[in-house]
Amino acid sequence: MSDDFSPPSVFENPERMREHLNLPAVIGYSFVGLSTPEYHARLEALVVRVAGEHNIRKRRFRESSAGRYTAYKYDVYHDEFATVEALYREVIALEGTRFVL
């Protein structure tokens, strides 16, 4: 039994995704989540913790017309595939996230 635990990839084909991203590069993310200050703060803290403030190139937020959800968009510089996967994995698990692109 191994002590190494690697959670399954969030991507259907991680090797193909790794090749497609052609890192290092700036990756555009779009997350849809609740339009609450609490969700926004948790999402922002998560992105900063995983990617690093110095790697976040741009942030944009657009609330839905009904005001229940917001599209949170980030452009993040990555030089390692592991941080791309970690960011997706943690945002997917964040309570209040509705959609991840």
Coordinates of C-alpha atoms in Angstrom, one line a residue:
M1 CA 0.0 0.0 0.0
S2 CA 1.4 3.4 -1.0
D3 CA 1.4 6.5 1.1
D4 CA 1.1 8.7 -2.0
F5 CA -2.4 9.8 -2.7
S6 CA -3.2 11.5 -5.9
P7 CA -6.8 12.5 -6.3
P8 CA -8.3 11.8 -9.7
S9 CA -7.9 14.5 -12.3
V10 CA -10.6 17.0 -12.8
F11 CA -10.0 16.7 -16.5
E12 CA -11.2 13.7 -18.6
N13 CA -7.8 13.5 -20.3
P14 CA -5.2 15.3 -18.2
E15 CA -2.2 14.6 -20.5
R16 CA -4.1 16.1 -23.5
M17 CA -5.1 19.1 -21.4
R18 CA -1.5 19.6 -20.3
E19 CA -0.3 19.6 -23.9
H20 CA -3.1 21.9 -25.0
L21 CA -2.3 24.5 -22.3
N22 CA 1.3 24.8 -23.5
L23 CA 2.5 26.2 -20.2
P24 CA 3.8 28.7 -19.1
A25 CA 0.8 30.8 -20.1
V26 CA -2.0 33.0 -18.9
I27 CA -5.2 30.9 -18.5
G28 CA -8.6 32.5 -18.5
Y29 CA -11.1 31.1 -16.0
S30 CA -14.8 31.7 -15.7
F31 CA -16.7 30.6 -12.6
V32 CA -20.3 31.2 -11.9
G33 CA -21.3 31.4 -8.3
L34 CA -23.5 33.1 -5.8
S35 CA -23.7 36.9 -5.8
T36 CA -23.0 37.2 -2.1
P37 CA -20.1 39.0 -0.4
E38 CA -19.3 35.8 1.5
Y39 CA -19.0 33.7 -1.7
H40 CA -17.0 36.4 -3.4
A41 CA -14.5 36.6 -0.5
R42 CA -14.1 32.8 -0.3
L43 CA -13.5 32.6 -4.0
E44 CA -11.0 35.5 -4.0
A45 CA -9.1 34.0 -1.1
L46 CA -9.0 30.6 -2.8
V47 CA -7.7 31.9 -6.1
V48 CA -5.1 34.0 -4.3
R49 CA -4.0 31.1 -2.1
V50 CA -3.7 28.6 -5.0
A51 CA -2.4 30.8 -7.8
G52 CA -0.6 33.6 -5.9
E53 CA -1.5 37.2 -6.0
H54 CA 1.4 38.0 -8.3
N55 CA 0.1 35.5 -10.9
I56 CA -3.4 37.1 -11.2
R57 CA -3.3 39.3 -14.2
K58 CA -6.9 40.4 -14.4
R59 CA -10.2 40.1 -12.5
R60 CA -13.7 40.8 -13.8
F61 CA -17.1 40.3 -12.2
R62 CA -20.5 40.5 -13.8
E63 CA -23.7 40.0 -11.9
S64 CA -26.7 38.3 -13.6
S65 CA -29.7 40.4 -14.3
A66 CA -31.7 38.8 -11.5
G67 CA -28.8 39.4 -9.1
R68 CA -28.6 35.8 -7.8
Y69 CA -25.4 34.8 -9.5
T70 CA -22.2 36.4 -10.7
A71 CA -19.7 35.4 -13.4
Y72 CA -16.3 35.7 -11.8
K73 CA -13.5 35.8 -14.4
Y74 CA -9.8 35.6 -13.7
D75 CA -6.7 35.6 -16.0
V76 CA -4.0 33.7 -14.2
Y77 CA -0.4 33.1 -15.2
H78 CA 0.6 29.4 -14.6
D79 CA 3.9 27.7 -15.1
E80 CA 2.8 24.3 -13.6
F81 CA -0.1 22.1 -14.6
A82 CA -0.6 21.1 -10.9
T83 CA -1.8 24.7 -10.0
V84 CA -4.3 24.7 -12.9
E85 CA -5.8 21.4 -11.7
A86 CA -5.7 22.6 -8.0
L87 CA -7.6 25.8 -8.9
Y88 CA -10.3 23.9 -10.8
R89 CA -10.6 21.2 -8.1
E90 CA -11.0 23.7 -5.3
V91 CA -13.4 26.1 -7.0
I92 CA -15.6 23.1 -8.0
A93 CA -15.7 22.0 -4.3
L94 CA -16.4 25.6 -3.1
E95 CA -20.0 25.8 -1.8
G96 CA -22.0 28.2 -3.9
T97 CA -20.2 27.5 -7.2
R98 CA -22.7 26.7 -9.9
F99 CA -20.6 26.4 -13.1
V100 CA -16.9 26.2 -14.0
L101 CA -15.4 26.9 -17.4

